[in-house]
């Protein structure tokens, strides 16, 4: 069935190319520039791909591979007719990784090396671990040491950074990581000149981290959709994003651009760094060469170099709706012949609808536009089987408004909750909600998700684009739960929400209660064993311990009400406060804890 759909899409694009007389694709004028960029950055690109695939590997191993690939490149530049130079760079890379002595056994990926071609690539992709809890946190160096190391050997310093960042962000696309490397170099140069280096690093690093995190969750979400739902959903997502961002674009141009985008996406998702850089560059060249028909907002971006150009275009503002574009598009509701048109080609029909609706509604989020398309598709399916279809689909617009109203309400409630509770209690709210809903998730993951929810709401609530912003960002949190390179099985209710419908994931999760299949552990598993090291924790560290206590408490006592759970958390906080001030903290803990345990059992 899935296979059929994929073939369906390929034919769909082919057919469009034939029947719509697509504008001729602009030549990738930047191909040789991109090639040169790749050649110059072979070391970094290799390090990215390697560290993302084999996250356990050491920096020395990464450097060895980078050296081997650089030699390979030099060989091929000297004589491109050598047989190994005709292979895809990705295949050469994986071959070289597999040929590194002892490495496949050491890091447990021999099973991938025993496969070839597509199978091998896919195996390496599936091997990536999104949960990087097995790695230590990113090392923080003293600023003086950092500056010295950079001055000493800037290349090695940057490679080490790329390595550390890539293995912790295995799904981020290579161009994004290359851009992050540039930002890190800029930051290091600037901050090492400053008097107060530490402060400079702290402030600038925050910006880099925010930039990386944002793109990372977005790329993961789209790749997760691609892996679970295939090319068709990926295309719908990009029709929405491109039409929403570039409302002036013509449908034919959009489809032509979509071909470039979709051919890039699978390679980027699977971690083929070289092809991803090429694919990205092709898309951006396409956009830049057609500025008069796509957007007049990106001139400045198009003057920039790779990889900055791409990120600049992605982050540029949406264009305004063209003046001659009416707000209402009646041809999808008041046309007598809709059923015939739809029947002639459903894919093109829906693509056109999605395009027309998205370019008219910059205020809506990507998932909301997909929900509307899905409502429309269902409605037509139903109406085209009735005696009088036009009568039946005449009310389509009010159906669209209905779903939008529902989504708006959810967002309003979320933002009201944010205003009411403030950041701290808001996080507790989501920690409890997520743990009850999916107690199988690790404590680290739930804590991360809770933080992401708080970030989404603090970023978006009160913005004029509140709705789209919240709905888009919270959808990414849901995407995190559903996973990128695997079909996770968490519990039946959550799995259902993850794979039933991409567009309706969020409302599906919104309606989820506590997991009914969950059986809590029969012992408290040390939750109530406190040691004096608790007293050494301050600020962030203490907060982290509180968050973890709450999540583990919910896992142990999922039947307790939110109020009871929060009350126990307060008791825990008070107890830590009190005992850490006491003469003998351990004695105090020993004395006080039974009370807390008793209370958790009564409530
Ligand atoms: C390039 O490699 C091919 C194939 O091995 C060989 O026949 C040819 O002589 C080489 N050319 C140069 C300039 O080394
Ligand atoms: C090695 O990988 C295989 C296949 O993915 C897995 O079944 C096995 O548990 C792994 N072993 C270790 C030690 O991680
Ligand atoms: C700088 O390089 C020298 C020689 O390569 C080395 O001994 C020293 O440890 C390096 N210092 C730092 C801070 O990396
Ligand atoms: C749907 O909502 C839009 C925008 O709020 C409004 O202009 C339009 O009249 C509504 N249409 C129907 C049929 O309710
Ligand atoms: C996940 O499930 C979908 C649909 O059943 C399937 O097409 C896809 O190959 C699966 N992906 C993985 C990584 O198993
Ligand atoms: C969702 O995907 C999982 C893993 O592939 C599968 O076991 C489950 O049956 C799917 N559920 C639905 C509702 O499709």
XYZ file of C-alpha atoms and ligand atoms in Angstrom:
687
model
C 0.000 0.000 0.000
C 2.749 2.403 1.001
C 4.755 1.333 -1.993
C 1.789 2.097 -4.204
C 1.519 5.565 -2.795
C 5.144 6.285 -3.480
C 4.836 5.153 -7.062
C 1.691 7.233 -7.257
C 3.638 10.267 -6.355
C 6.437 9.719 -8.804
C 3.876 9.391 -11.532
C 2.127 12.441 -10.190
C 5.223 14.559 -10.614
C 6.005 13.069 -13.961
C 2.489 13.662 -15.111
C 2.532 17.234 -13.898
C 5.727 17.895 -15.757
C 4.120 16.632 -18.913
C 0.652 18.054 -18.624
C 1.252 21.399 -17.018
C 4.065 22.362 -19.284
C 6.163 23.283 -16.344
C 8.469 26.226 -16.684
C 11.880 24.968 -17.646
C 13.956 24.446 -14.578
C 16.594 27.061 -14.110
C 19.992 25.508 -14.506
C 21.788 25.031 -11.287
C 24.175 27.879 -12.025
C 25.738 27.367 -8.645
C 26.563 23.722 -9.154
C 30.276 24.270 -9.569
C 30.357 26.781 -6.716
C 28.665 24.205 -4.522
C 31.060 21.526 -5.678
C 33.969 23.765 -4.787
C 32.429 24.484 -1.399
C 32.097 20.761 -0.748
C 35.685 20.121 -1.805
C 36.936 22.818 0.526
C 34.873 21.467 3.394
C 35.361 17.769 2.890
C 36.873 17.336 6.349
C 33.985 19.012 8.143
C 31.330 17.316 6.052
C 32.890 13.918 6.724
C 33.066 14.619 10.437
C 29.382 15.583 10.476
C 28.212 12.466 8.657
C 30.434 10.159 10.680
C 29.612 11.610 14.097
C 25.901 11.492 13.286
C 26.028 7.850 12.215
C 28.466 6.474 14.776
C 27.687 8.611 17.798
C 29.841 6.489 20.133
C 32.994 6.980 18.082
C 35.887 9.048 19.390
C 37.168 12.303 17.949
C 40.385 10.569 16.899
C 38.356 8.101 14.844
C 36.469 10.962 13.238
C 39.735 12.696 12.399
C 41.119 9.532 10.866
C 38.125 9.237 8.601
C 38.210 12.931 7.684
C 41.820 12.478 6.663
C 40.998 9.421 4.546
C 38.176 11.273 2.768
C 40.376 14.299 2.138
C 42.966 12.044 0.533
C 40.243 10.440 -1.541
C 39.116 13.868 -2.732
C 42.673 14.879 -3.650
C 43.112 11.658 -5.558
C 39.931 12.241 -7.525
C 40.756 15.868 -8.207
C 44.080 14.726 -9.624
C 42.526 11.991 -11.741
C 38.764 11.863 -11.962
C 38.746 8.800 -14.202
C 39.793 6.504 -11.384
C 37.063 3.954 -10.851
C 36.438 4.826 -7.193
C 35.812 8.437 -8.221
C 32.694 7.488 -10.122
C 30.871 6.337 -7.017
C 28.468 8.388 -4.940
C 30.356 10.181 -2.170
C 27.965 8.724 0.386
C 28.759 5.180 -0.712
C 32.480 5.887 -0.573
C 32.082 7.321 2.907
C 30.182 4.297 4.218
C 32.647 1.958 2.532
C 35.518 3.733 4.204
C 33.777 3.618 7.574
C 33.157 -0.089 7.174
C 36.777 -0.664 6.155
C 38.202 0.987 9.258
C 39.837 -1.816 11.151
C 37.906 -3.092 14.135
C 35.537 -0.148 14.094
C 32.339 -1.931 13.030
C 32.762 -4.496 15.820
C 33.819 -1.943 18.389
C 30.791 0.272 17.817
C 28.383 -2.479 16.862
C 27.457 -1.609 13.304
C 28.782 -4.683 11.463
C 25.232 -5.610 10.518
C 25.026 -2.435 8.402
C 28.354 -3.133 6.708
C 27.124 -6.532 5.586
C 24.459 -4.778 3.498
C 24.981 -2.856 0.255
C 23.660 0.260 -1.501
C 20.220 1.511 -0.381
C 19.959 -1.146 2.282
C 23.249 -0.106 3.782
C 22.351 3.578 3.770
C 19.015 2.856 5.391
C 20.626 0.648 8.012
C 23.031 3.395 9.038
C 20.136 5.837 9.173
C 18.074 3.566 11.420
C 21.086 3.089 13.627
C 21.045 6.744 14.675
C 19.954 7.298 18.234
C 17.765 10.310 18.877
C 18.013 9.873 22.632
C 21.600 10.893 23.361
C 21.402 10.262 27.090
C 24.320 7.808 26.697
C 26.646 10.707 25.871
C 27.988 13.086 28.517
C 26.714 16.676 28.314
C 28.572 18.939 25.887
C 31.908 19.695 27.588
C 32.244 23.256 28.801
C 35.739 24.617 28.663
C 37.172 27.565 30.472
C 37.057 30.554 28.066
C 40.797 31.143 28.323
C 41.495 27.526 27.399
C 39.063 27.790 24.503
C 40.731 30.889 23.144
C 44.145 29.343 23.537
C 43.057 26.195 21.745
C 41.548 28.226 18.922
C 44.697 30.315 18.563
C 46.827 27.197 18.692
C 45.020 25.309 15.968
C 41.727 26.779 14.781
C 41.031 23.917 12.394
C 41.310 21.226 15.015
C 39.356 23.336 17.483
C 36.455 23.722 15.052
C 36.512 20.079 13.984
C 36.215 19.074 17.581
C 33.207 21.338 17.988
C 31.507 19.963 14.902
C 32.136 16.463 16.143
C 30.672 17.140 19.588
C 27.626 18.967 18.213
C 26.924 16.494 15.396
C 26.933 13.353 17.540
C 24.439 14.990 19.882
C 22.235 16.169 17.007
C 22.213 13.154 14.697
C 19.320 14.343 12.538
C 20.286 17.937 11.827
C 21.020 18.573 8.160
C 24.639 19.102 7.176
C 24.193 22.662 5.798
C 22.731 23.722 9.141
C 25.675 22.258 11.037
C 28.119 23.938 8.681
C 26.371 27.222 9.358
C 26.603 26.542 13.096
C 30.337 26.018 12.652
C 30.626 29.446 11.043
C 28.671 30.962 13.915
C 30.917 29.259 16.454
C 34.008 30.562 14.710
C 32.597 34.100 14.610
C 31.709 33.830 18.283
C 35.165 32.575 19.249
C 36.919 35.309 17.285
C 34.775 38.031 18.812
C 34.715 36.793 22.382
C 38.442 36.072 22.611
C 39.047 39.778 22.001
C 36.740 40.799 24.818
C 37.639 41.701 28.373
C 34.846 39.604 29.861
C 35.185 36.503 27.698
C 32.959 34.273 29.802
C 30.017 36.616 29.580
C 30.461 37.110 25.850
C 30.531 33.348 25.242
C 27.495 32.819 27.429
C 25.351 35.371 25.607
C 26.444 34.418 22.100
C 26.282 30.682 22.730
C 22.657 31.074 23.751
C 21.824 32.463 20.320
C 23.647 29.643 18.565
C 21.950 27.004 20.690
C 18.524 28.501 20.060
C 19.204 28.584 16.340
C 20.365 24.968 16.293
C 17.544 23.673 18.492
C 14.880 25.397 16.419
C 16.076 23.994 13.110
C 16.781 20.623 14.668
C 13.234 20.050 15.900
C 11.824 21.312 12.647
C 13.989 19.052 10.489
C 13.310 16.085 12.743
C 9.589 16.637 12.523
C 9.532 16.761 8.737
C 11.814 13.726 8.457
C 9.650 11.853 10.947
C 6.627 12.627 8.784
C 8.501 11.438 5.714
C 9.617 8.183 7.320
C 6.150 7.395 8.692
C 3.851 8.752 6.016
C 5.973 8.878 2.904
C 6.544 11.300 0.090
C 2.954 12.428 -0.276
C 2.736 13.975 3.178
C 6.136 15.553 2.681
C 4.868 17.174 -0.493
C 1.724 18.459 1.165
C 3.838 19.988 3.909
C 6.000 21.771 1.357
C 3.095 22.974 -0.736
C 1.794 24.629 2.429
C 5.115 26.069 3.531
C 6.070 27.443 0.126
C 2.622 28.879 -0.702
C 2.321 30.351 2.749
C 5.743 31.981 2.520
C 5.648 32.975 -1.141
C 1.968 33.767 -1.877
C 2.885 35.307 -5.243
C 4.265 32.114 -6.682
C 2.322 30.517 -9.523
C 1.111 26.975 -9.182
C 3.328 25.653 -11.965
C 6.372 27.315 -10.528
C 5.492 25.886 -7.137
C 5.359 22.341 -8.489
C 8.634 22.823 -10.287
C 10.238 24.037 -7.068
C 8.613 21.231 -5.133
C 10.410 18.694 -7.292
C 13.735 20.140 -6.201
C 12.699 20.312 -2.568
C 11.391 16.779 -2.376
C 14.388 15.267 -4.112
C 16.606 16.910 -1.539
C 14.632 15.880 1.486
C 15.152 12.162 1.576
C 18.923 12.484 1.191
C 19.089 15.124 3.910
C 16.934 13.035 6.240
C 18.996 9.927 5.677
C 22.174 11.796 6.462
C 23.828 11.982 3.050
C 25.711 15.174 3.829
C 27.212 15.789 0.388
C 23.992 15.332 -1.557
C 22.154 17.350 1.040
C 24.467 20.319 0.526
C 23.978 19.965 -3.230
C 20.215 19.579 -2.929
C 19.867 22.575 -0.671
C 21.963 24.664 -3.008
C 19.852 23.620 -5.973
C 16.640 24.672 -4.241
C 18.092 28.009 -3.225
C 19.507 28.661 -6.702
C 16.093 27.909 -8.105
C 14.435 30.382 -5.774
C 17.063 33.060 -6.336
C 16.975 32.749 -10.106
C 13.191 33.211 -10.154
C 12.898 36.076 -7.736
C 10.502 38.133 -9.848
C 7.946 35.355 -9.866
C 8.602 34.003 -6.377
C 9.457 36.787 -3.975
C 11.003 40.226 -3.891
C 11.868 39.844 -0.248
C 15.002 37.753 -0.565
C 17.350 39.837 -2.683
C 19.740 40.376 0.222
C 19.736 36.667 1.061
C 20.486 35.665 -2.506
C 23.628 37.783 -2.466
C 25.041 35.716 0.393
C 27.250 32.674 0.088
C 26.562 29.005 0.915
C 25.550 27.964 3.556
C 24.393 31.317 4.860
C 22.202 31.970 1.844
C 19.886 29.041 2.532
C 19.367 29.795 6.185
C 18.715 33.436 5.321
C 15.968 32.517 2.851
C 14.403 30.048 5.258
C 14.335 32.667 7.990
C 13.141 35.573 5.840
C 9.677 36.932 6.532
C 6.616 35.761 4.693
C 5.650 37.914 1.740
C 2.481 39.968 2.006
C -0.585 38.652 0.314
C -0.694 40.158 -3.211
C -3.361 42.874 -3.573
C -5.089 41.106 -6.412
C -5.492 37.903 -4.467
C -9.059 37.761 -3.157
C -9.465 36.481 0.353
C -12.040 33.951 -0.714
C -11.449 31.381 -3.377
C -14.902 30.334 -4.521
C -13.765 27.915 -7.189
C -13.409 25.217 -4.555
C -16.855 25.627 -3.061
C -19.182 27.093 -5.650
C -18.190 25.245 -8.751
C -20.698 22.799 -10.225
C -18.051 20.452 -11.556
C -15.823 19.878 -8.580
C -16.445 16.155 -8.431
C -15.414 15.701 -12.060
C -12.321 17.813 -11.602
C -11.355 15.929 -8.508
C -11.934 12.622 -10.178
C -9.735 13.588 -13.131
C -6.740 13.804 -10.828
C -7.057 13.796 -7.092
C -3.440 14.632 -6.350
C -3.338 17.714 -8.532
C -6.761 18.783 -7.364
C -5.734 18.617 -3.708
C -2.364 20.227 -4.421
C -4.174 23.168 -6.023
C -6.571 23.483 -3.123
C -3.763 23.412 -0.611
C -1.875 26.027 -2.616
C -4.837 28.386 -2.975
C -5.877 28.106 0.647
C -2.358 28.412 2.064
C -1.364 31.517 0.106
C -4.517 33.249 1.329
C -4.003 32.385 4.981
C -0.640 33.482 6.326
C -2.170 33.550 9.805
C -2.653 29.775 9.886
C -0.092 27.156 10.890
C 1.201 24.368 8.664
C -0.679 21.601 10.504
C -3.877 23.652 10.492
C -3.734 24.087 6.713
C -3.206 20.341 6.375
C -6.206 19.717 8.640
C -8.365 21.928 6.451
C -7.262 20.051 3.341
C -8.098 16.803 5.060
C -11.557 18.094 6.053
C -12.118 19.212 2.479
C -11.040 15.867 1.068
C -13.388 14.012 3.412
C -16.229 16.350 2.575
C -15.830 15.878 -1.169
C -15.570 12.119 -0.774
C -18.896 12.222 0.970
C -20.563 14.821 -1.249
C -19.558 13.273 -4.548
C -21.602 10.243 -3.588
C -24.778 12.239 -3.070
C -27.494 13.153 -5.561
C -26.701 16.823 -5.504
C -23.005 17.370 -4.756
C -22.924 21.193 -5.162
C -25.624 21.499 -2.537
C -23.617 19.254 -0.265
C -20.252 21.005 -0.525
C -21.644 24.521 -0.547
C -21.049 24.747 3.201
C -17.393 23.717 2.926
C -16.143 27.072 4.149
C -18.044 26.880 7.397
C -16.527 23.433 7.921
C -13.074 24.938 7.449
C -13.939 27.648 9.935
C -15.165 25.060 12.388
C -11.844 23.164 12.486
C -9.941 26.424 12.683
C -12.139 27.527 15.576
C -11.407 24.308 17.411
C -7.660 24.705 16.976
C -7.824 28.367 17.960
C -9.573 27.374 21.156
C -6.895 24.884 22.074
C -4.201 27.512 21.566
C -6.161 30.097 23.552
C -6.450 27.682 26.445
C -2.762 26.962 26.301
C -1.834 30.627 26.317
C -4.284 31.355 29.126
C -2.708 28.582 31.136
C 0.691 30.136 30.489
C -0.537 33.545 31.720
C -2.190 31.984 34.747
C 0.567 29.639 35.893
C 3.787 31.308 34.826
C 6.768 29.352 33.566
C 7.494 27.222 36.657
C 4.046 25.809 37.300
C 3.388 25.542 33.585
C 6.285 23.149 33.313
C 4.944 21.036 36.181
C 1.587 20.921 34.424
C 3.153 19.457 31.287
C 5.470 17.123 33.181
C 2.438 15.585 34.851
C 0.407 15.497 31.652
C 3.160 13.885 29.553
C 4.128 11.370 32.214
C 0.532 10.234 32.737
C 0.026 10.005 29.004
C 3.303 8.186 28.248
C 4.878 6.860 31.460
C 7.081 4.582 29.327
C 9.220 7.537 28.229
C 12.479 8.106 30.072
C 12.535 10.759 32.772
C 15.040 12.746 30.721
C 12.819 12.739 27.701
C 9.710 13.849 29.574
C 11.667 16.649 31.206
C 12.942 17.739 27.819
C 9.424 17.724 26.370
C 8.100 19.774 29.282
C 10.816 22.354 28.716
C 10.044 22.476 25.017
C 6.361 23.160 25.743
C 7.283 26.011 28.054
C 9.660 27.443 25.453
C 6.978 27.225 22.774
C 4.401 29.047 24.860
C 6.775 31.708 26.218
C 7.969 32.359 22.672
C 4.552 32.575 21.083
C 1.812 33.667 23.492
C 1.226 37.437 23.092
C 2.735 37.502 19.602
C 0.391 38.819 16.923
C 0.882 35.506 15.144
C 0.122 33.658 18.354
C -1.959 30.946 16.776
C 0.369 29.887 13.972
C 3.389 30.169 16.236
C 1.974 27.983 19.031
C 0.424 25.449 16.709
C 3.618 25.073 14.667
C 5.925 24.799 17.667
C 3.754 22.476 19.723
C 3.428 20.259 16.684
C 7.217 19.878 16.824
C 6.990 18.683 20.423
C 4.468 16.086 19.334
C 6.863 15.136 16.536
C 9.597 14.535 19.123
C 7.375 12.028 20.881
C 6.578 10.187 17.667
C 10.228 9.784 16.660
C 12.289 10.356 13.540
C 13.921 7.228 12.123
C 11.767 4.552 13.659
C 8.168 3.687 14.292
C 8.281 3.946 18.032
C 6.012 1.838 20.104
C 5.237 3.660 23.315
C 1.727 2.597 24.228
C -1.323 1.865 22.072
C -2.987 5.254 22.536
C 0.154 7.269 21.821
C 1.117 5.061 18.869
C -2.317 5.574 17.431
C -1.981 9.368 17.637
C 1.449 9.158 16.029
C 0.505 7.164 12.992
C -3.185 7.774 12.400
C -2.875 11.180 10.692
C -0.027 13.646 10.483
C -2.305 16.691 10.382
C -4.419 15.650 13.351
C -1.640 14.533 15.683
C -1.939 17.518 17.920
C -5.691 17.383 18.573
C -5.283 13.636 19.033
C -2.647 14.148 21.744
C -4.695 16.939 23.275
C -7.505 14.480 23.903
C -5.279 11.790 25.452
C -5.613 11.001 29.133
C -3.535 8.726 31.325
C -2.244 5.532 29.733
C -4.656 2.757 30.670
C -2.206 -0.055 29.958
C 0.451 1.164 32.353
C 1.297 -0.850 35.452
C 3.382 1.190 37.923
C 6.350 -0.464 39.625
C 5.486 -2.160 42.896
C 8.362 -0.647 44.854
C 9.312 2.989 45.142
C 12.675 2.310 43.438
C 14.619 4.681 45.604
C 12.432 7.690 44.866
C 12.223 8.480 48.574
C 15.847 7.861 49.382
C 17.490 11.224 49.904
C 21.136 11.901 50.543
C 23.019 14.961 51.645
C 24.256 15.525 48.087
C 20.803 17.017 47.492
C 22.006 19.929 49.599
C 24.858 20.658 47.208
C 22.459 21.245 44.344
C 21.531 24.840 43.650
C 19.429 26.763 41.185
C 19.271 24.883 37.887
C 20.600 21.661 39.323
C 18.081 21.735 42.164
C 15.297 22.558 39.730
C 16.308 19.584 37.616
C 16.102 17.345 40.665
C 12.648 18.649 41.473
C 11.473 18.043 37.910
C 12.826 14.523 37.997
C 11.251 13.859 41.374
C 7.873 14.928 40.017
C 8.136 12.784 36.865
C 9.249 9.725 38.838
C 6.484 10.311 41.337
C 3.898 10.284 38.556
C 5.409 7.072 37.205
C 5.052 5.536 40.642
C 1.622 6.951 41.487
C -0.123 7.717 38.197
C -3.507 7.494 39.850
C -2.953 10.582 42.022
C -4.644 13.820 40.984
C -2.555 16.725 39.720
C -3.244 18.575 42.965
C -2.038 15.708 45.120
C 1.100 15.344 43.007
C 1.898 19.037 43.195
C 1.289 19.054 46.922
C 3.810 16.215 47.329
C 6.278 18.154 45.227
C 5.876 21.131 47.552
C 6.465 18.845 50.532
C 9.597 17.555 48.855
C 10.864 21.096 48.279
C 10.131 22.101 51.869
C 11.802 18.998 53.171
C 14.979 19.646 51.203
C 14.937 23.256 52.377
C 14.489 22.329 55.981
C 16.897 19.404 56.169
C 19.696 21.125 54.313
C 19.581 23.869 56.928
C 19.572 21.369 59.795
C 22.635 20.342 61.807
C 22.682 16.833 60.415
C 20.886 16.767 57.062
C 20.989 12.984 56.727
C 19.410 12.443 60.133
C 16.757 14.993 59.200
C 16.012 13.206 55.937
C 15.766 9.882 57.714
C 13.327 11.351 60.155
C 11.168 13.324 57.708
C 10.948 11.006 54.743
C 8.541 8.446 56.237
C 5.998 11.241 56.579
C 6.285 12.048 52.890
C 5.988 8.380 51.952
C 2.939 7.986 54.152
C 1.313 10.982 52.546
C 1.977 9.683 49.040
C 0.229 6.471 49.988
C -2.839 8.070 51.492
C -3.466 10.678 48.836
C 44.073 8.184 -14.447
O 43.634 6.907 -14.084
C 43.404 6.043 -15.187
C 42.790 4.775 -14.682
O 43.505 4.227 -13.622
C 44.766 5.812 -15.908
O 44.555 4.986 -17.022
C 45.314 7.155 -16.343
O 46.606 6.988 -16.914
C 45.406 8.120 -15.165
N 45.781 9.469 -15.649
C 46.752 10.174 -15.091
C 47.017 11.503 -15.681
O 47.416 9.752 -14.150
C 24.287 -4.350 18.578
O 23.349 -4.132 17.534
C 22.365 -5.131 17.407
C 21.534 -4.847 16.182
O 21.039 -3.538 16.172
C 21.542 -5.195 18.700
O 20.576 -6.217 18.595
C 22.484 -5.446 19.877
O 21.750 -5.422 21.080
C 23.591 -4.431 19.913
N 24.553 -4.760 20.954
C 25.049 -3.848 21.791
C 26.063 -4.343 22.753
O 24.705 -2.662 21.763
C 48.934 24.417 22.066
O 49.801 23.633 21.258
C 50.911 23.096 21.948
C 51.836 22.418 20.950
O 51.119 21.820 19.918
C 50.413 22.129 23.009
O 51.470 21.587 23.740
C 49.480 22.871 23.949
O 48.913 21.965 24.888
C 48.365 23.538 23.176
N 47.558 24.346 24.086
C 46.230 24.278 24.104
C 45.552 25.160 25.098
O 45.582 23.573 23.364
C -15.122 31.910 7.833
O -14.197 32.741 8.538
C -13.797 33.882 7.805
C -12.690 34.570 8.613
O -12.993 34.616 9.968
C -14.985 34.782 7.547
O -14.594 35.923 6.811
C -16.029 33.999 6.758
O -17.190 34.763 6.577
C -16.375 32.694 7.481
N -17.224 31.904 6.597
C -18.269 31.190 7.015
C -19.065 30.501 5.983
O -18.561 31.106 8.187
C 7.157 2.862 9.604
O 5.879 2.527 9.182
C 5.588 2.938 7.861
C 4.129 2.661 7.599
O 3.743 1.429 8.092
C 6.543 2.224 6.896
O 6.284 2.622 5.583
C 7.970 2.589 7.257
O 8.878 1.881 6.455
C 8.240 2.286 8.716
N 9.522 2.865 9.054
C 10.443 2.232 9.760
C 11.705 2.986 10.035
O 10.299 1.106 10.176
C 1.486 2.379 14.404
O 2.804 1.898 14.155
C 3.213 0.827 14.961
C 4.649 0.520 14.672
O 4.849 0.283 13.308
C 2.301 -0.361 14.687
O 2.663 -1.418 15.533
C 0.862 0.040 14.949
O 0.013 -0.990 14.595
C 0.476 1.288 14.174
N -0.822 1.733 14.605
C -1.750 2.213 13.777
C -3.001 2.675 14.384
O -1.567 2.270 12.582
